[in-house]
Structures are given as C-alpha cells and as structure tokens.
mmCIF file of C-alpha atoms and ligand atoms in Angstrom:
data_model
loop_
_atom_site.group_PDB
_atom_site.id
_atom_site.type_symbol
_atom_site.label_atom_id
_atom_site.label_comp_id
_atom_site.label_asym_id
_atom_site.label_seq_id
_atom_site.Cartn_x
_atom_site.Cartn_y
_atom_site.Cartn_z
ATOM 1 C CA MET A 1 -14.814 -12.247 1.384
ATOM 2 C CA GLU A 2 -13.982 -13.027 -2.241
ATOM 3 C CA ASN A 3 -10.340 -11.833 -3.147
ATOM 4 C CA LEU A 4 -9.885 -9.364 -5.901
ATOM 5 C CA LEU A 5 -6.085 -9.725 -5.838
ATOM 6 C CA GLU A 6 -3.615 -12.827 -4.914
ATOM 7 C CA VAL A 7 -0.160 -12.057 -4.665
ATOM 8 C CA ARG A 8 2.237 -15.064 -4.377
ATOM 9 C CA ASN A 9 6.028 -14.983 -3.699
ATOM 10 C CA LEU A 10 6.601 -11.462 -4.812
ATOM 11 C CA ARG A 11 9.893 -10.614 -5.565
ATOM 12 C CA LYS A 12 11.300 -7.408 -7.278
ATOM 13 C CA ASP A 13 15.433 -7.531 -7.312
ATOM 14 C CA PHE A 14 17.071 -4.383 -8.692
ATOM 15 C CA GLN A 15 20.745 -5.166 -10.200
ATOM 16 C CA THR A 16 22.938 -1.793 -8.471
ATOM 17 C CA LYS A 17 26.877 -1.453 -8.142
ATOM 18 C CA LYS A 18 27.103 -2.914 -4.608
ATOM 19 C CA GLY A 19 24.988 -5.746 -5.871
ATOM 20 C CA LEU A 20 21.688 -7.491 -6.127
ATOM 21 C CA LEU A 21 19.254 -5.602 -4.394
ATOM 22 C CA GLN A 22 15.920 -7.358 -3.097
ATOM 23 C CA ALA A 23 13.313 -4.606 -2.416
ATOM 24 C CA VAL A 24 10.589 -7.189 -2.398
ATOM 25 C CA ASN A 25 11.478 -10.645 -0.939
ATOM 26 C CA ASP A 26 8.811 -13.356 -1.366
ATOM 27 C CA ILE A 27 5.805 -12.094 -0.215
ATOM 28 C CA SER A 28 2.173 -13.553 -0.464
ATOM 29 C CA PHE A 29 -0.951 -11.918 0.980
ATOM 30 C CA ASN A 30 -4.269 -11.163 -0.577
ATOM 31 C CA VAL A 31 -6.958 -8.311 -0.900
ATOM 32 C CA ARG A 32 -10.378 -8.768 -0.278
ATOM 33 C CA LYS A 33 -13.063 -7.323 -2.517
ATOM 34 C CA GLY A 34 -13.955 -4.244 -0.877
ATOM 35 C CA GLU A 35 -11.241 -3.517 2.032
ATOM 36 C CA THR A 36 -8.462 -1.523 2.219
ATOM 37 C CA LEU A 37 -4.966 -3.486 3.022
ATOM 38 C CA GLY A 38 -2.623 -1.366 4.773
ATOM 39 C CA ILE A 39 1.065 -1.427 4.036
ATOM 40 C CA VAL A 40 3.305 0.368 6.271
ATOM 41 C CA GLY A 41 7.211 0.608 7.019
ATOM 42 C CA GLU A 42 9.767 3.082 7.226
ATOM 43 C CA SER A 43 11.179 4.216 3.876
ATOM 44 C CA GLY A 44 13.078 2.222 1.771
ATOM 45 C CA CYS A 45 11.189 -0.855 2.974
ATOM 46 C CA GLY A 46 9.890 -1.997 -0.304
ATOM 47 C CA LYS A 47 6.240 -0.705 0.269
ATOM 48 C CA SER A 48 5.822 1.454 -2.792
ATOM 49 C CA THR A 49 7.673 -0.952 -4.711
ATOM 50 C CA THR A 50 5.397 -3.650 -3.762
ATOM 51 C CA GLY A 51 2.300 -1.588 -4.810
ATOM 52 C CA ARG A 52 3.936 -0.759 -7.974
ATOM 53 C CA ALA A 53 5.261 -4.259 -8.924
ATOM 54 C CA VAL A 54 1.594 -5.550 -8.117
ATOM 55 C CA LEU A 55 0.594 -2.959 -10.861
ATOM 56 C CA ARG A 56 3.521 -4.049 -13.180
ATOM 57 C CA LEU A 57 4.411 -0.212 -12.842
ATOM 58 C CA VAL A 58 7.841 -1.664 -12.031
ATOM 59 C CA GLU A 59 8.052 -5.353 -13.608
ATOM 60 C CA PRO A 60 8.451 -7.807 -11.050
ATOM 61 C CA THR A 61 11.399 -10.169 -10.581
ATOM 62 C CA GLY A 62 9.212 -13.619 -9.448
ATOM 63 C CA GLY A 63 5.998 -14.347 -8.198
ATOM 64 C CA GLU A 64 2.007 -14.529 -9.015
ATOM 65 C CA VAL A 65 -0.104 -11.630 -8.905
ATOM 66 C CA ARG A 66 -3.858 -13.005 -9.673
ATOM 67 C CA PHE A 67 -6.496 -10.225 -10.478
ATOM 68 C CA GLU A 68 -9.994 -11.739 -10.318
ATOM 69 C CA GLY A 69 -8.124 -14.930 -10.677
ATOM 70 C CA GLN A 70 -5.871 -14.667 -13.266
ATOM 71 C CA ASN A 71 -2.128 -14.259 -13.160
ATOM 72 C CA ILE A 72 -1.365 -10.263 -14.756
ATOM 73 C CA LEU A 73 2.201 -11.144 -14.808
ATOM 74 C CA GLY A 74 2.006 -13.509 -17.966
ATOM 75 C CA TYR A 75 -0.437 -10.845 -19.557
ATOM 76 C CA SER A 76 1.052 -9.415 -23.145
ATOM 77 C CA SER A 77 1.340 -5.820 -23.079
ATOM 78 C CA ARG A 78 -2.100 -5.570 -24.605
ATOM 79 C CA LYS A 79 -3.989 -7.439 -22.403
ATOM 80 C CA MET A 80 -2.321 -5.385 -19.261
ATOM 81 C CA ARG A 81 -2.918 -2.253 -20.950
ATOM 82 C CA GLU A 82 -6.855 -3.301 -21.108
ATOM 83 C CA ALA A 83 -6.406 -4.640 -17.419
ATOM 84 C CA ARG A 84 -4.841 -1.305 -16.250
ATOM 85 C CA LYS A 85 -8.221 0.334 -16.610
ATOM 86 C CA ASP A 86 -9.184 -1.862 -13.423
ATOM 87 C CA MET A 87 -6.123 -1.230 -11.539
ATOM 88 C CA GLN A 88 -4.887 2.063 -11.127
ATOM 89 C CA ILE A 89 -2.411 4.229 -8.642
ATOM 90 C CA ILE A 90 -2.912 7.401 -6.702
ATOM 91 C CA PHE A 91 0.542 8.718 -6.151
ATOM 92 C CA GLN A 92 2.220 10.653 -3.196
ATOM 93 C CA ASP A 93 3.672 14.347 -4.274
ATOM 94 C CA PRO A 94 0.449 15.372 -6.773
ATOM 95 C CA PHE A 95 2.798 18.163 -7.769
ATOM 96 C CA ALA A 96 5.298 15.944 -9.394
ATOM 97 C CA SER A 97 2.468 13.563 -10.750
ATOM 98 C CA LEU A 98 0.920 16.420 -12.551
ATOM 99 C CA ASN A 99 2.152 17.678 -15.744
ATOM 100 C CA PRO A 100 2.186 21.856 -14.955
ATOM 101 C CA ARG A 101 1.710 22.338 -18.646
ATOM 102 C CA MET A 102 -1.881 20.651 -19.075
ATOM 103 C CA SER A 103 -5.165 22.146 -17.676
ATOM 104 C CA ILE A 104 -6.772 20.067 -15.040
ATOM 105 C CA SER A 105 -9.400 19.166 -17.347
ATOM 106 C CA GLN A 106 -6.528 17.759 -19.862
ATOM 107 C CA ILE A 107 -4.706 15.845 -16.790
ATOM 108 C CA ILE A 108 -8.039 14.436 -15.871
ATOM 109 C CA ALA A 109 -9.184 13.384 -19.407
ATOM 110 C CA GLU A 110 -5.434 12.566 -20.619
ATOM 111 C CA PRO A 111 -6.705 8.425 -19.750
ATOM 112 C CA PHE A 112 -9.511 8.955 -22.418
ATOM 113 C CA ASP A 113 -7.468 10.102 -24.862
ATOM 114 C CA VAL A 114 -4.606 6.922 -24.224
ATOM 115 C CA TYR A 115 -8.023 4.577 -24.473
ATOM 116 C CA ARG A 116 -9.568 6.722 -27.082
ATOM 117 C CA MET A 117 -13.086 6.982 -25.084
ATOM 118 C CA TYR A 118 -15.848 9.356 -25.349
ATOM 119 C CA ASN A 119 -16.353 12.156 -27.984
ATOM 120 C CA PRO A 120 -15.343 15.964 -27.268
ATOM 121 C CA SER A 121 -18.948 16.614 -25.566
ATOM 122 C CA GLU A 122 -19.211 13.336 -23.398
ATOM 123 C CA ARG A 123 -15.463 14.005 -22.300
ATOM 124 C CA ALA A 124 -15.985 17.201 -21.050
ATOM 125 C CA GLN A 125 -19.022 15.942 -19.133
ATOM 126 C CA ARG A 126 -17.267 12.911 -17.530
ATOM 127 C CA VAL A 127 -14.578 15.564 -16.463
ATOM 128 C CA GLN A 128 -17.590 17.485 -14.796
ATOM 129 C CA GLU A 129 -18.678 14.686 -13.410
ATOM 130 C CA LEU A 130 -15.186 13.504 -12.263
ATOM 131 C CA MET A 131 -14.436 17.064 -10.749
ATOM 132 C CA ARG A 132 -18.005 16.902 -8.514
ATOM 133 C CA THR A 133 -17.140 13.460 -7.305
ATOM 134 C CA VAL A 134 -13.897 14.361 -5.875
ATOM 135 C CA GLY A 135 -15.170 17.521 -4.429
ATOM 136 C CA LEU A 136 -13.185 20.387 -7.107
ATOM 137 C CA SER A 137 -15.259 23.236 -8.486
ATOM 138 C CA ASN A 138 -15.986 23.340 -12.061
ATOM 139 C CA LYS A 139 -14.525 26.503 -12.389
ATOM 140 C CA LEU A 140 -11.235 24.842 -11.954
ATOM 141 C CA VAL A 141 -11.581 23.141 -14.974
ATOM 142 C CA ASN A 142 -9.214 25.515 -16.885
ATOM 143 C CA SER A 143 -6.818 26.172 -14.141
ATOM 144 C CA PHE A 144 -3.237 24.781 -14.009
ATOM 145 C CA PRO A 145 -1.713 22.198 -11.166
ATOM 146 C CA HIS A 146 0.342 25.243 -9.851
ATOM 147 C CA GLU A 147 -2.644 27.603 -9.303
ATOM 148 C CA LEU A 148 -4.322 25.097 -6.717
ATOM 149 C CA ASP A 149 -3.236 24.329 -3.229
ATOM 150 C CA GLY A 150 -1.994 20.867 -2.581
ATOM 151 C CA GLY A 151 -5.251 19.033 -1.359
ATOM 152 C CA ARG A 152 -6.831 20.371 -4.581
ATOM 153 C CA ARG A 153 -3.888 19.288 -6.756
ATOM 154 C CA GLN A 154 -4.304 15.672 -4.966
ATOM 155 C CA ARG A 155 -8.199 15.847 -5.783
ATOM 156 C CA VAL A 156 -7.031 15.838 -9.565
ATOM 157 C CA GLY A 157 -4.739 13.012 -8.899
ATOM 158 C CA VAL A 158 -7.920 11.021 -7.226
ATOM 159 C CA ALA A 159 -9.859 12.036 -10.189
ATOM 160 C CA ARG A 160 -7.537 10.877 -13.177
ATOM 161 C CA ALA A 161 -6.984 7.294 -11.053
ATOM 162 C CA LEU A 162 -10.723 7.309 -11.182
ATOM 163 C CA ALA A 163 -11.215 8.080 -14.726
ATOM 164 C CA LEU A 164 -11.645 4.796 -15.856
ATOM 165 C CA SER A 165 -13.686 3.276 -13.307
ATOM 166 C CA PRO A 166 -11.001 0.904 -11.751
ATOM 167 C CA LYS A 167 -11.921 -1.563 -9.221
ATOM 168 C CA PHE A 168 -8.605 -1.540 -7.559
ATOM 169 C CA ILE A 169 -6.160 1.267 -6.199
ATOM 170 C CA VAL A 170 -2.754 1.585 -5.059
ATOM 171 C CA CYS A 171 -2.810 4.696 -3.020
ATOM 172 C CA ASP A 172 0.850 5.427 -3.013
ATOM 173 C CA GLU A 173 1.178 7.841 0.816
ATOM 174 C CA PRO A 174 -1.317 9.648 -1.072
ATOM 175 C CA VAL A 175 -1.315 12.335 2.182
ATOM 176 C CA SER A 176 2.141 12.202 2.845
ATOM 177 C CA ALA A 177 2.900 15.104 0.840
ATOM 178 C CA LEU A 178 0.207 17.456 2.172
ATOM 179 C CA ASP A 179 -0.289 19.604 5.566
ATOM 180 C CA VAL A 180 -1.598 18.048 8.144
ATOM 181 C CA SER A 181 -4.840 20.161 7.833
ATOM 182 C CA ILE A 182 -5.699 18.886 4.495
ATOM 183 C CA GLN A 183 -4.587 14.771 5.300
ATOM 184 C CA ALA A 184 -7.947 14.208 7.198
ATOM 185 C CA GLN A 185 -10.101 15.938 4.005
ATOM 186 C CA ILE A 186 -7.864 13.652 1.637
ATOM 187 C CA LEU A 187 -8.313 10.618 4.004
ATOM 188 C CA ASN A 188 -12.329 11.075 4.227
ATOM 189 C CA LEU A 189 -12.487 11.375 0.304
ATOM 190 C CA ILE A 190 -10.404 8.252 -0.401
ATOM 191 C CA GLN A 191 -12.799 6.571 2.099
ATOM 192 C CA ASP A 192 -16.120 7.734 0.825
ATOM 193 C CA LEU A 193 -15.312 7.021 -2.644
ATOM 194 C CA GLN A 194 -14.594 3.326 -1.668
ATOM 195 C CA GLN A 195 -17.983 2.812 -0.210
ATOM 196 C CA LYS A 196 -19.837 4.927 -3.267
ATOM 197 C CA LEU A 197 -17.773 3.044 -6.159
ATOM 198 C CA ASP A 198 -17.491 -0.111 -4.448
ATOM 199 C CA LEU A 199 -13.958 -0.129 -4.427
ATOM 200 C CA THR A 200 -10.671 -1.962 -3.345
ATOM 201 C CA TYR A 201 -7.400 -0.108 -2.016
ATOM 202 C CA VAL A 202 -3.783 -0.993 -0.820
ATOM 203 C CA PHE A 203 -3.090 2.115 1.151
ATOM 204 C CA ILE A 204 0.594 2.359 1.580
ATOM 205 C CA SER A 205 2.193 4.615 4.150
ATOM 206 C CA HIS A 206 5.080 5.317 6.627
ATOM 207 C CA ASP A 207 2.232 6.571 9.435
ATOM 208 C CA LEU A 208 0.769 3.597 11.340
ATOM 209 C CA SER A 209 -1.642 6.112 12.712
ATOM 210 C CA VAL A 210 -2.971 6.881 9.038
ATOM 211 C CA VAL A 211 -2.858 3.364 7.793
ATOM 212 C CA LYS A 212 -5.352 2.425 10.912
ATOM 213 C CA HIS A 213 -7.634 5.444 9.873
ATOM 214 C CA ILE A 214 -8.340 3.709 6.624
ATOM 215 C CA SER A 215 -7.054 0.168 6.564
ATOM 216 C CA ASN A 216 -9.421 -2.782 7.352
ATOM 217 C CA ARG A 217 -6.179 -5.149 7.803
ATOM 218 C CA VAL A 218 -2.469 -4.073 7.857
ATOM 219 C CA ALA A 219 0.907 -5.433 6.969
ATOM 220 C CA VAL A 220 4.010 -4.362 8.361
ATOM 221 C CA MET A 221 7.061 -4.133 6.309
ATOM 222 C CA TYR A 222 10.362 -4.508 7.206
ATOM 223 C CA LEU A 223 13.372 -4.829 4.537
ATOM 224 C CA GLY A 224 11.449 -6.345 1.558
ATOM 225 C CA LYS A 225 9.340 -8.694 4.129
ATOM 226 C CA PHE A 226 6.141 -8.738 5.652
ATOM 227 C CA VAL A 227 6.655 -9.298 9.472
ATOM 228 C CA GLU A 228 3.171 -9.485 10.717
ATOM 229 C CA LEU A 229 -0.510 -8.910 9.293
ATOM 230 C CA THR A 230 -3.429 -8.437 10.815
ATOM 231 C CA THR A 231 -6.893 -6.366 11.229
ATOM 232 C CA SER A 232 -5.954 -2.985 11.946
ATOM 233 C CA ARG A 233 -7.907 -3.535 15.317
ATOM 234 C CA GLN A 234 -5.250 -6.171 16.626
ATOM 235 C CA ILE A 235 -2.381 -4.858 15.007
ATOM 236 C CA PHE A 236 -3.048 -1.836 17.724
ATOM 237 C CA ALA A 237 -4.637 -4.093 20.195
ATOM 238 C CA ASN A 238 -2.223 -6.865 20.131
ATOM 239 C CA PRO A 239 0.966 -5.982 18.240
ATOM 240 C CA LEU A 240 3.551 -9.610 18.308
ATOM 241 C CA HIS A 241 6.386 -8.558 16.107
ATOM 242 C CA PRO A 242 9.103 -6.242 18.456
ATOM 243 C CA TYR A 243 9.020 -4.088 14.786
ATOM 244 C CA THR A 244 5.508 -3.464 15.027
ATOM 245 C CA GLN A 245 5.452 -2.963 18.889
ATOM 246 C CA ALA A 246 8.547 -0.602 17.966
ATOM 247 C CA LEU A 247 6.678 1.571 15.127
ATOM 248 C CA LEU A 248 3.647 1.742 17.867
ATOM 249 C CA SER A 249 5.422 2.754 20.441
ATOM 250 C CA ALA A 250 6.444 6.038 18.140
ATOM 251 C CA ILE A 251 3.420 7.393 17.671
ATOM 252 C CA PRO A 252 2.455 10.584 19.365
ATOM 253 C CA ILE A 253 -0.269 9.856 22.200
ATOM 254 C CA PRO A 254 -2.029 11.955 24.505
ATOM 255 C CA LYS A 255 -0.223 12.805 27.893
ATOM 256 C CA VAL A 256 -2.871 10.891 29.928
ATOM 257 C CA ASN A 257 -1.640 7.727 28.546
ATOM 258 C CA VAL A 258 1.890 8.241 28.412
ATOM 259 C CA GLU A 259 2.503 5.954 31.623
ATOM 260 C CA LYS A 260 0.942 3.098 30.045
ATOM 261 C CA ARG A 261 3.258 2.450 27.020
ATOM 262 C CA GLN A 262 6.650 2.288 27.117
ATOM 263 C CA ARG A 263 8.680 4.112 23.748
ATOM 264 C CA VAL A 264 10.831 1.143 22.079
ATOM 265 C CA ILE A 265 14.167 2.627 20.962
ATOM 266 C CA LEU A 266 15.653 0.925 17.829
ATOM 267 C CA GLU A 267 19.024 0.721 17.924
ATOM 268 C CA GLY A 268 20.818 0.940 14.491
ATOM 269 C CA ASP A 269 20.119 1.912 10.917
ATOM 270 C CA VAL A 270 17.680 -0.383 8.814
ATOM 271 C CA PRO A 271 20.126 -2.389 6.917
ATOM 272 C CA SER A 272 21.012 -2.594 3.320
ATOM 273 C CA PRO A 273 18.454 -4.848 1.150
ATOM 274 C CA VAL A 274 21.880 -5.566 -0.878
ATOM 275 C CA ASN A 275 23.009 -7.756 1.980
ATOM 276 C CA PRO A 276 20.048 -8.587 4.261
ATOM 277 C CA PRO A 277 20.883 -10.550 7.685
ATOM 278 C CA ALA A 278 20.628 -14.145 7.420
ATOM 279 C CA GLY A 279 17.954 -15.776 9.692
ATOM 280 C CA CYS A 280 15.656 -12.715 11.250
ATOM 281 C CA ILE A 281 15.663 -9.871 8.938
ATOM 282 C CA PHE A 282 15.144 -7.990 12.059
ATOM 283 C CA SER A 283 17.883 -9.685 13.970
ATOM 284 C CA GLY A 284 20.392 -6.505 13.818
ATOM 285 C CA ARG A 285 18.005 -4.083 15.565
ATOM 286 C CA CYS A 286 15.336 -6.577 17.609
ATOM 287 C CA PRO A 287 15.747 -5.456 21.543
ATOM 288 C CA TYR A 288 14.874 -9.381 22.443
ATOM 289 C CA VAL A 289 17.271 -10.913 19.460
ATOM 290 C CA MET A 290 18.750 -14.740 20.533
ATOM 291 C CA PRO A 291 21.340 -16.851 18.962
ATOM 292 C CA ARG A 292 19.651 -18.502 16.839
ATOM 293 C CA CYS A 293 17.352 -15.455 15.077
ATOM 294 C CA ARG A 294 21.118 -14.838 13.327
ATOM 295 C CA GLU A 295 20.683 -18.225 12.434
ATOM 296 C CA ALA A 296 17.353 -19.571 10.372
ATOM 297 C CA PRO A 297 14.422 -17.088 9.101
ATOM 298 C CA PRO A 298 11.501 -17.295 11.596
ATOM 299 C CA PRO A 299 8.263 -19.187 10.619
ATOM 300 C CA VAL A 300 5.243 -17.486 9.609
ATOM 301 C CA VAL A 301 2.659 -18.499 12.040
ATOM 302 C CA GLU A 302 -1.292 -17.528 12.501
ATOM 303 C CA ALA A 303 -0.827 -16.602 16.248
ATOM 304 C CA GLU A 304 -4.707 -15.776 16.576
ATOM 305 C CA PRO A 305 -7.213 -16.103 13.805
ATOM 306 C CA ASP A 306 -6.135 -13.570 10.710
ATOM 307 C CA HIS A 307 -3.152 -12.426 12.585
ATOM 308 C CA PHE A 308 0.118 -13.543 11.205
ATOM 309 C CA VAL A 309 3.321 -12.822 12.606
ATOM 310 C CA SER A 310 7.006 -13.966 11.947
ATOM 311 C CA CYS A 311 9.113 -14.104 15.275
ATOM 312 C CA TYR A 312 10.483 -16.678 17.430
ATOM 313 C CA LEU A 313 9.098 -15.273 20.291
ATOM 314 C CA VAL A 314 5.711 -15.491 18.763
ATOM 315 C CA SER A 315 5.927 -19.499 16.704
ATOM 316 C CA ASP A 316 7.943 -20.889 20.446
ATOM 317 C CA LYS A 317 4.481 -20.526 22.355
ATOM 318 C CA MET A 318 2.610 -22.002 19.425
ATOM 319 C CA PRO A 319 1.488 -25.454 19.626
ATOM 320 C CA PRO A 320 3.400 -28.263 17.757
ATOM 321 C CA HIS A 321 0.492 -28.668 15.502
ATOM 322 C CA VAL A 322 0.318 -25.646 14.080
ATOM 323 C CA PRO A 323 1.539 -24.711 10.760
ATOM 324 C CA ALA A 324 4.998 -23.508 10.012
ATOM 325 C CA THR A 325 3.388 -21.427 7.379
ATOM 326 C CA ALA A 326 0.351 -19.641 7.239
ATOM 327 C CA HIS A 327 -0.370 -20.592 3.594
ATOM 328 C CA SER A 328 -2.699 -23.656 5.135
ATOM 329 C CA ALA A 329 -4.574 -20.992 6.543
ATOM 330 C CA GLY A 330 -5.728 -19.913 3.165
ATOM 331 C CA ASP A 331 -5.627 -16.413 3.422
ATOM 332 C CA SER A 332 -2.912 -13.943 3.752
ATOM 333 C CA SER A 333 0.676 -14.416 4.994
ATOM 334 C CA PRO A 334 3.475 -12.221 5.668
ATOM 335 C CA THR A 335 5.625 -14.266 4.314
HETATM 336 FE FE1 SF4 B 1 13.657 -10.386 17.441
HETATM 337 FE FE2 SF4 B 1 14.531 -12.866 17.176
HETATM 338 FE FE3 SF4 B 1 11.870 -11.866 16.748
HETATM 339 FE FE4 SF4 B 1 13.551 -11.632 14.904
HETATM 340 S S1 SF4 B 1 12.904 -14.130 15.276
HETATM 341 S S2 SF4 B 1 12.133 -10.518 15.655
HETATM 342 S S3 SF4 B 1 15.242 -11.101 15.833
HETATM 343 S S4 SF4 B 1 13.185 -12.102 18.716
#
C-alpha cells in the first residue's frame, strides 16, 4: 500500500527550567493510504506531541515529515496553510476545543471563513451536509456547545475536522473524555467515515483496547520513542517488547481467561524525558533488564515481517545477517 505520510527522525525538544525535554526523540514511521496507525503509551510519553508535530501544530525540532512525498517542514506559512486543508485533527476534549460563544453552525463553518470558501447559502448547505454525515440533527444548528452532551459535542469536533475534506486526520485521544457508553458510538463513527471518505488516520490513545479496535497497525511509545510497531493483530497475539507486554497485561479480561495471563507489574515511575536513561529507555522499569541494557540502546530489528521492536531480548535471537535497523525493510521503524 502506498504511503501517505513518511516521518523520518522526528524530534521535538522543549526547553524547560530543568533542562532540555526530549518529548519526541528521533522517531521514524510511515502511514499508509487508507490505514489507521494507532499510537499508544502512558500519559507524557510524547504521543500527542508526535501527532501535533506531524501537523506542525507544534514546530518539530528536527527530522522530516513527508506528506504525499513532500517534506512539509520546509513549507512557508502560506504553503502550510494550504496543506492544512488536507491534514486535520480531532481533539481529546470537545468541550475545551469548541468555542462556547459560537453556535454549532458557526463552529463547523469556521474553517470556511478562514479559507474564504462558499457564499452564505452554500455554506449553510455544507454545514447541514456535515451535520448529517456525523449523525447530528439539523435542529441543533443554532445550539451552543454547553447544550449538547459529550458525544454530540465530539460529533461537532469531527464535523469541523471534516469541513475542508481532508485526506489525513490525527485523532488525539478522541474518546478518552467521553462516557464509556458513548465511546463505542464515536469510534464506530470514526471508522465509518474512514470507509466513506477514504480517510487515513493516526489514532492516539493511552488505551490499548481502544487502539486495537480501530487500528490496522499499532506503535507503542515510551519516553519519546517507539519501542514496538506492528499490526494490530500481532501486537496482541505476539507482543515482543516487555513494555508492550506490561501494557497488555493491564487490560481487563473476562474471568475465564485470567489464569492464562500473568499481570506484569512495572516498578517505578516513567523517568523524566529531561534526563532519559542512557542505553535502553525502558531499563529503569524493565523486569528483564541486563547490565548492557544500561550501556547502549538496543537496535531496532524486524523480528518478523512488519514487526519492529527495540529490545536486546529480541535482537539477540536474530540471525547475524538481519540488519541492525529496520530502515532497510523500507517501511515503518520504531526508532
Ligand atoms: Fe528490557 Fe533490556 Fe529489552 Fe530494554 S533492552 S526492554 S531493558 S530487556
């Protein structure tokens, strides 16, 4: 499948009082046309910053972001403004991301004002069309965000993201602020729209079960880096990185299966990205840590087709001819 997005050696640093915070630390990956790439990890691991850096909502410190083959990091602000029509975002908290003083129609039509699109009657028609697309009744057109429940508010956020007919959307924890009963409805909506409108997604979540539901492939992120990247099926059937195994073991499962899975309890907290550990970034919490894990970062290897992982436990078992990094595989790399 053709790549829509190619990210190479992406970095985003923030200068803080304590030093340089490496929120996104040299990651490379591709997003194929029409797929959903899930990015999962604990709060503060850099997944939202990755999504925003890819859209240049925060300016990357380094690397390349190629959208349809063009490195958008070299774009002028005018050119980037045009490119943004194709690259949109759905935010986590619909209440915080919608202007409380604007009506639903004004919120959905705001991008038309920014890009000076449509006359008033075309604009009203397009708003109605978008509301229908996301399952909102046209009766709500003059309502305000506080008059809607969380699910409907998020539908407004989705309609706004669709307004300019994008090709690519970063879904940044789009259901984590919603009641569990509403989450499935919004996930189904996001999936249906992908089919209908030929969309490509990066779907960010701290919840591996949500990511599994929606993603074709999943990247597991820890302390600014991808530690494992593979298909959604393989991440559950054959997780190879100890951090992925720990995340999976924390997912509630039906009682009948409890004896088949052991809970992996991680010791300690996520270390500060200001002073990441030398060697493997997971060495401070890994139950299998070895002395050399603290000395040099493990290489990224393609353990099986389309399954990239960065851990000595895996790379040690690989035959010597296997490349030390996954770049030669030509596709996604969790580096
Ligand atoms: Fe654990 Fe070592 Fe693998 Fe890192 S390289 S995940 S510390 S075993």
